[in-house]
Coordinates of C-alpha atoms in Angstrom, one line a residue:
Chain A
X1 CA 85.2 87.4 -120.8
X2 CA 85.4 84.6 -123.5
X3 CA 87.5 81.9 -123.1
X4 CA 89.9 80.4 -125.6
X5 CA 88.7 77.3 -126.5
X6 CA 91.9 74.4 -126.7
X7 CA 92.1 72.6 -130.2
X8 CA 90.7 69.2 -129.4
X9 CA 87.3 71.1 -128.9
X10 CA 87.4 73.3 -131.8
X11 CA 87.8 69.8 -133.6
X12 CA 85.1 68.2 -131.3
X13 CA 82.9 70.9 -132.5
X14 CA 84.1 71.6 -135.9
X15 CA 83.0 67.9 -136.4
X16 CA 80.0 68.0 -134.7
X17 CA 78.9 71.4 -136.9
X18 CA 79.7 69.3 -140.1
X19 CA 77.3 66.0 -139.0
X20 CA 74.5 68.8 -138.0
X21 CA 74.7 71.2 -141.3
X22 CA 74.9 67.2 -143.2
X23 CA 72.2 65.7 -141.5
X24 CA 69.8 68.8 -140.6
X25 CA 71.1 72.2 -142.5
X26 CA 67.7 73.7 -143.9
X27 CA 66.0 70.6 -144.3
X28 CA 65.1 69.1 -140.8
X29 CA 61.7 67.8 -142.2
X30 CA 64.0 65.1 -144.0
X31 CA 65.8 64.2 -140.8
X32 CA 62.2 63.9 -139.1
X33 CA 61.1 62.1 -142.3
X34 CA 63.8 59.2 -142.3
X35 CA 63.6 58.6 -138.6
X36 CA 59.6 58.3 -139.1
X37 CA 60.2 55.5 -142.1
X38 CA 62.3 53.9 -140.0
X39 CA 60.2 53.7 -137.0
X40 CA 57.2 52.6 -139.6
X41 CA 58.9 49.9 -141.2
X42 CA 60.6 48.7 -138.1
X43 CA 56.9 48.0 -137.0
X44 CA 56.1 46.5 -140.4
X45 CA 58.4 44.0 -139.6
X46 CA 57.8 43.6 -136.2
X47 CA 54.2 42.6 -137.1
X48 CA 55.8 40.3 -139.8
X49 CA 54.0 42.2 -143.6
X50 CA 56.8 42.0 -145.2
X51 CA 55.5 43.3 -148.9
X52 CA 53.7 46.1 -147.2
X53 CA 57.4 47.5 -145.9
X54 CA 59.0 46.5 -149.5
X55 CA 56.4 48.8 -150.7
X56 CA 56.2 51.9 -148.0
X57 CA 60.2 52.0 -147.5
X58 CA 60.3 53.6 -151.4
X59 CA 56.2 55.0 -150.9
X60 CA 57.3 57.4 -147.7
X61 CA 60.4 58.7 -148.8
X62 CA 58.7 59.8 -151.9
X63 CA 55.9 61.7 -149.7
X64 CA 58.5 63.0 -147.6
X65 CA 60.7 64.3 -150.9
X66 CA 57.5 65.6 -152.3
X67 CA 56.6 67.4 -148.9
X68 CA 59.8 69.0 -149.0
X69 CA 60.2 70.0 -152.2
X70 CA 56.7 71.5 -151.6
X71 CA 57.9 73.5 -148.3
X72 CA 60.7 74.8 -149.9
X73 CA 58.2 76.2 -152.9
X74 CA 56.0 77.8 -150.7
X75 CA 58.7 79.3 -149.2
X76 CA 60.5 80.2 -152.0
X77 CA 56.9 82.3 -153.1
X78 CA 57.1 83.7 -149.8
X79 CA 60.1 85.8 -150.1
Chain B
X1 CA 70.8 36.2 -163.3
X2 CA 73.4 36.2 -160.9
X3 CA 75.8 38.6 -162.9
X4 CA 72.5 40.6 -163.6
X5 CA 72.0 41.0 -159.6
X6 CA 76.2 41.6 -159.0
X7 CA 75.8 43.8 -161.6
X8 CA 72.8 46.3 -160.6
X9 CA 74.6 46.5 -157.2
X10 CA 78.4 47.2 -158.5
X11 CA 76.7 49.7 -161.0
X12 CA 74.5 52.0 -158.8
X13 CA 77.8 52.0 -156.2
X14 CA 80.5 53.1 -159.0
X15 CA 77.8 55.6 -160.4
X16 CA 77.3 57.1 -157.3
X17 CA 80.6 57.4 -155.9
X18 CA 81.9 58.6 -158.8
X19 CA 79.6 60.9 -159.9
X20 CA 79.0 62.2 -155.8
X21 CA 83.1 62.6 -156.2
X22 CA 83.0 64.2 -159.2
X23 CA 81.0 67.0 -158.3
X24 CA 82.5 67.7 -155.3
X25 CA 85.9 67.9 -156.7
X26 CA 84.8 70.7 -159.4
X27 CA 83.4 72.5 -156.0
X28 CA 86.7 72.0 -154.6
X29 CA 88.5 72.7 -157.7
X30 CA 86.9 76.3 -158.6
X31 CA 88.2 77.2 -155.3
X32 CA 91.8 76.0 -155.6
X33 CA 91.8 77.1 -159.3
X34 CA 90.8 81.0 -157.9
X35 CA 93.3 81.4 -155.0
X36 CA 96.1 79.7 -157.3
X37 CA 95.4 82.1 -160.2
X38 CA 94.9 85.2 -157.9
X39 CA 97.4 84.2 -154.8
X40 CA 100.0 82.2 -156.7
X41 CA 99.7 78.1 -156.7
X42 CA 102.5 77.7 -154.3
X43 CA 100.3 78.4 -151.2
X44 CA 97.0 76.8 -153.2
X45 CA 98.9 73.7 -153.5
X46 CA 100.4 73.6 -149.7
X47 CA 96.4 73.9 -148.6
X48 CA 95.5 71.2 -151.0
X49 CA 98.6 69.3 -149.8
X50 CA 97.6 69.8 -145.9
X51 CA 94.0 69.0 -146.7
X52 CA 94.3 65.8 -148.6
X53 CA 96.7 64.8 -145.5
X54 CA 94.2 65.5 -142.9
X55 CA 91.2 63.5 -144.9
X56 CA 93.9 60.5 -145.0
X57 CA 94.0 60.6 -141.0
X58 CA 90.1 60.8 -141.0
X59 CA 90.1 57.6 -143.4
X60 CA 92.1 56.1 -141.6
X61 CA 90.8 56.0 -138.0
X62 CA 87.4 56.2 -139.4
X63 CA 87.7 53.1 -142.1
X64 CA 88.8 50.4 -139.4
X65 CA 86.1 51.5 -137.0
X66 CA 83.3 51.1 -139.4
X67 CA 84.1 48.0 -140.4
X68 CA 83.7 46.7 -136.7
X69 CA 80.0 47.5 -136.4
X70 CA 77.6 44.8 -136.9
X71 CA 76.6 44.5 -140.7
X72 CA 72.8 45.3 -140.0
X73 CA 73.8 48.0 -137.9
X74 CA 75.6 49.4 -140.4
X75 CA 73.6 49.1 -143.5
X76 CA 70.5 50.8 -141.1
X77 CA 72.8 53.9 -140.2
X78 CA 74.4 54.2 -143.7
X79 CA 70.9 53.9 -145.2
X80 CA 69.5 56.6 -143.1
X81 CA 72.2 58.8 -143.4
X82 CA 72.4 58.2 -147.4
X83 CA 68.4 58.7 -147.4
X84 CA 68.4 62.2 -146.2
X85 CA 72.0 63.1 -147.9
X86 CA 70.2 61.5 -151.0
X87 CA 67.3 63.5 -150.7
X88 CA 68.9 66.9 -149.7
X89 CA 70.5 66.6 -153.1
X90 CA 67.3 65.2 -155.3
X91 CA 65.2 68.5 -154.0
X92 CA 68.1 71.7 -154.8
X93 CA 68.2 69.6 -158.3
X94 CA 64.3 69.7 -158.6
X95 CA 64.3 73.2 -157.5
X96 CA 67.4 74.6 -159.3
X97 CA 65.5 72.3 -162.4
X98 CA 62.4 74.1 -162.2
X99 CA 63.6 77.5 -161.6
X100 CA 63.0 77.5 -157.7
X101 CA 66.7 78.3 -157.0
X102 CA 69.5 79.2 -159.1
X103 CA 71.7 77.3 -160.8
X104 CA 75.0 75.8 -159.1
X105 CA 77.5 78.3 -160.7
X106 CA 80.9 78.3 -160.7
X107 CA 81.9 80.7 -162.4
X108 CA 80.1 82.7 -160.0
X109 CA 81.8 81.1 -157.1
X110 CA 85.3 81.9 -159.1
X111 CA 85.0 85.3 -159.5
X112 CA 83.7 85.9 -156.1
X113 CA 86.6 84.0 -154.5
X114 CA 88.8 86.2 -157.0
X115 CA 87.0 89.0 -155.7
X116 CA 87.1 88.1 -151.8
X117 CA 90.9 87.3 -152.1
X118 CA 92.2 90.1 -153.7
X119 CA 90.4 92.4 -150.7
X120 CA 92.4 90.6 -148.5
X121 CA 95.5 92.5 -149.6
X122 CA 98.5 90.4 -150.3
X123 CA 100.5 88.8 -147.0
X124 CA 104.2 88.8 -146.9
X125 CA 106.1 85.7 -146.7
X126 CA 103.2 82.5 -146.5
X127 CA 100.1 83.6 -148.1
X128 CA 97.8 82.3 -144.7
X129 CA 94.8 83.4 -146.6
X130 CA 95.6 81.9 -149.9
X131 CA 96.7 78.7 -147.9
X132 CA 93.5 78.8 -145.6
X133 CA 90.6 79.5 -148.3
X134 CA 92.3 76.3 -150.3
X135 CA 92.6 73.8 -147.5
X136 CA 88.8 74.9 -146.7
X137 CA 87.6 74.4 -150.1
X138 CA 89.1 71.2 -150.5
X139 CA 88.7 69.6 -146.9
X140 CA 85.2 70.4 -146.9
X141 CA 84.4 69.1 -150.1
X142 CA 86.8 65.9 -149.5
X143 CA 84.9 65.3 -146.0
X144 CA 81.8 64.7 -148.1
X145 CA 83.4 62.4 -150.7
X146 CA 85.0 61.1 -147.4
X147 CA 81.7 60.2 -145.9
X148 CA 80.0 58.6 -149.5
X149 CA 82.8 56.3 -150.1
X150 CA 83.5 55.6 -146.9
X151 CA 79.6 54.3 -146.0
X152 CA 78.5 53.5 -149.7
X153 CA 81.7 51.1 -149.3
X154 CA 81.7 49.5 -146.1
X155 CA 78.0 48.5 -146.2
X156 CA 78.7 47.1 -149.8
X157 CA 81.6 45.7 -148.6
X158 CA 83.7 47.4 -151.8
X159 CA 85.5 49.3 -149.9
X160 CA 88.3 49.1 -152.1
X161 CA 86.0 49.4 -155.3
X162 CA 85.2 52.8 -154.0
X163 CA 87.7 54.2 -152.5
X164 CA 89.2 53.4 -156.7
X165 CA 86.3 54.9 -157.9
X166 CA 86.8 58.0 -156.3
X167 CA 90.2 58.2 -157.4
X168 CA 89.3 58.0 -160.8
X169 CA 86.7 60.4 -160.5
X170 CA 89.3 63.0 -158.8
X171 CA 92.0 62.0 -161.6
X172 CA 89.0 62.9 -164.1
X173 CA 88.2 66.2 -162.6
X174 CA 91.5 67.0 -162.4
X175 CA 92.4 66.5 -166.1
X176 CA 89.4 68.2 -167.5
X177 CA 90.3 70.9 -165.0
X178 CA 93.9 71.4 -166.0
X179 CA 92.7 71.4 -169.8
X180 CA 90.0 73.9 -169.2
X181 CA 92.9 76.1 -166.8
X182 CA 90.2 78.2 -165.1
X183 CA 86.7 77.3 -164.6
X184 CA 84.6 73.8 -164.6
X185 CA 81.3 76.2 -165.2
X186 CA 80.9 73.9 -168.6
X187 CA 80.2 70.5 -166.7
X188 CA 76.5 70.0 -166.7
X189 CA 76.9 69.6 -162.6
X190 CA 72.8 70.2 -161.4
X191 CA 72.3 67.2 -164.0
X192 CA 75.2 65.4 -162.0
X193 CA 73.6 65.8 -158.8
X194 CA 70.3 65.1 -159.7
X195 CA 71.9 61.7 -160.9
X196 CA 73.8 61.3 -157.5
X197 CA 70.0 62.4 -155.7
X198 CA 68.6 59.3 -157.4
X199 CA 71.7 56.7 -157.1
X200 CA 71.8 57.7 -152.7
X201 CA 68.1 57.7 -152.7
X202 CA 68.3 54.4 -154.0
X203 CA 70.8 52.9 -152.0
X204 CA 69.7 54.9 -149.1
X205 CA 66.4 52.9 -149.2
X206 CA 67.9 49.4 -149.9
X207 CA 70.5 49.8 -147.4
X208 CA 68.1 51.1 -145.0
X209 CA 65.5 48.4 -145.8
X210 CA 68.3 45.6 -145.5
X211 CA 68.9 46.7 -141.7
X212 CA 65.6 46.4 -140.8
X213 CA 65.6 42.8 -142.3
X214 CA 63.5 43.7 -145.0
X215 CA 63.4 41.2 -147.9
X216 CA 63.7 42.7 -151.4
X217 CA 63.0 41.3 -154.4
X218 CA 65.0 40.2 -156.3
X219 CA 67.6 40.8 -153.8
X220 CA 70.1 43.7 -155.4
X221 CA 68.6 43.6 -158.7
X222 CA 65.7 45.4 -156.6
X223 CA 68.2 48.3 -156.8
X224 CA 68.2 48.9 -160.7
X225 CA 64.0 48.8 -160.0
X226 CA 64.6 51.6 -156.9
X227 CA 66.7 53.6 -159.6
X228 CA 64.1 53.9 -162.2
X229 CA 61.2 54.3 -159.9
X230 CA 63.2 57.7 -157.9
X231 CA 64.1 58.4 -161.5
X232 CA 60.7 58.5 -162.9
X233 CA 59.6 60.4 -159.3
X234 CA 62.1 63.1 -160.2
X235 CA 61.0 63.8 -163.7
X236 CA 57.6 64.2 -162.0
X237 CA 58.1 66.3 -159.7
X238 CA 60.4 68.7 -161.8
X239 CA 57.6 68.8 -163.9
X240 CA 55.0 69.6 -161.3
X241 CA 57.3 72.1 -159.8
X242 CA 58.1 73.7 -163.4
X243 CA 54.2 74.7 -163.2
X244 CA 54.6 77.0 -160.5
X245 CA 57.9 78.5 -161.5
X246 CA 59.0 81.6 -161.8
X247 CA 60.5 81.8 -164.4
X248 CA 56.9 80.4 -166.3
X249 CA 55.2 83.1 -165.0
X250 CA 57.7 85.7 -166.5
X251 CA 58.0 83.9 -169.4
X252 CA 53.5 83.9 -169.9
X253 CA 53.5 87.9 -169.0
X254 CA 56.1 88.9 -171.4

């Protein structure tokens, strides 16, 4: 028997469903992508090259545009 | 110089706030513009009315609480955020570019609104679906011009310079809309978002770059050089993809 959910947690969820289908939808690689640079640059930093992150920060999210333009081709040739 | 650098960073925020804005209202608009002319524009108008009200509330409890994380914080969230938003949009505009996926088209989405209303029969008294399938189309497509101005403009701390922006853009939309009466089909809207692709991109990486204490540069005026570099990316890779597309093939066997 399903339960009839009250209206703050059809917001809660409502809201929750919007951040996930922004963030993630069809394209998780791009979340995993950002959260990568970040990690890499964060350790760029840390280690004190800061020309090298100046440089990778625009460098990776090219690759990871490029990779997913490329997934979504193959994918696309696929169907 | 130091216009020159004010400059590059006002520019890239008004372009892509108004441009982000701009095509989200047409979205928005195709909608209203179908239940209005199939369902009558009193119940269109009451969803647009109840929608508008309900992004107000979310400005408004969401506006003051950004502003009270720490600036870094901030700029590394926004910049993440804006990074994969950015690049969401840059690849449907290099697919839908090179033939990968079809066009954005509203006159598509119009008629099949027209075509999903009027199966819904006509309601007596308040038109709930009429009312419904407006305050859906424009509080979803708001939320997103919600989230751009609201991030793009806290982290550049033009906060007011955007949410204005956005206002013009809506007024704009709105104009051309009412002149036009029916569809926005004629506004060139993949090239839009292809321009809004490259403009978050570019601020996505800055912003992102700035909260990890990254030093650009040339400081903002690194922006204008992040804008031409995603820019010139874009063209590439439309061109790569165009190699493979489908519509290449069909066009060499025929």
């Amino acid at each position: 028997m399903s339960k009839k959910q009250t209206l703050p947690i059809r917001l809660l969820k409502g809201f929750g469903m919007f951040w996930w289908d922004f963030l993630v939808g069809d394209t998780p690689e791009l979340l995993i992508a950002v959260l990568l640079i970040i990690g890499v640059i964060t350790g760029l930093r840390g280690a004190g090259f800061n020309t090298a992150a100046v440089v990778a920060l625009p460098v990776l999210a090219v690759l990871a545009l490029g990779v997913s333009v490329r997934r979504a081709i193959n994918s696309s040739k696929k169907k | 110089m130091f216009l020159a650098t004010v400059s590059s960073g006002v520019l890239v925020l008004v372009g892509a706030v108004f441009l982000a804005c701009a095509v989200e209202m047409v979205e928005a608009l195709t909608i209203v513009f179908a239940v209005g002319h199939t369902r009558g524009w009193k119940s269109a108008f009451e969803g647009v009315f109840v929608a508008l009200v309900a992004l107000v509330a979310l400005v408004a409890v969401f506006g003051p609480a950004l502003v009270q994380i720490p600036l870094s914080t901030l700029r590394l969230i926004v910049g993440g955020v804006l990074l994969i938003f950015g690049m969401q949009w840059l690849r449907k505009a290099v697919l839908r570019s090179s033939g990968f996926k079809a066009k954005h088209d509203e006159d598509a989405i119009y008629e099949e609104t027209v075509a999903e209303l009027r199966a819904s029969g006509q309601s007596i008294g308040r038109d709930r679906v009429a009312f419904v399938m407006a305050f859906k189309g424009v509080f979803l497509e708001g939320l997103e011009v919600v989230v751009t101005v609201l991030t793009l403009g806290t982290s550049a701390h033009r906060l007011g310079l955007a949410a204005t922006t956005a206002g013009i853009a809506l007024l704009l939309v709105v104009i051309i809309g009412a002149i036009v009466s029916k569809q926005l089909s004629s506004i060139p809207e993949n090239a839009m978002k292809m321009s809004v692709g490259i403009l978050l991109v570019s601020y996505g990486t800055f912003w992102a770059g700035e909260g990890l204490k990254v030093s650009w540069p040339g400081n903002d005026a690194f922006l204008a050089f992040l804008v031409v570099i995603y820019t010139l990316v874009t063209w590439g890779l439309v061109a790569l993809a165009k190699f493979e597309s489908p519509k290449k093939k069909v066009a060499a066997h025929s």
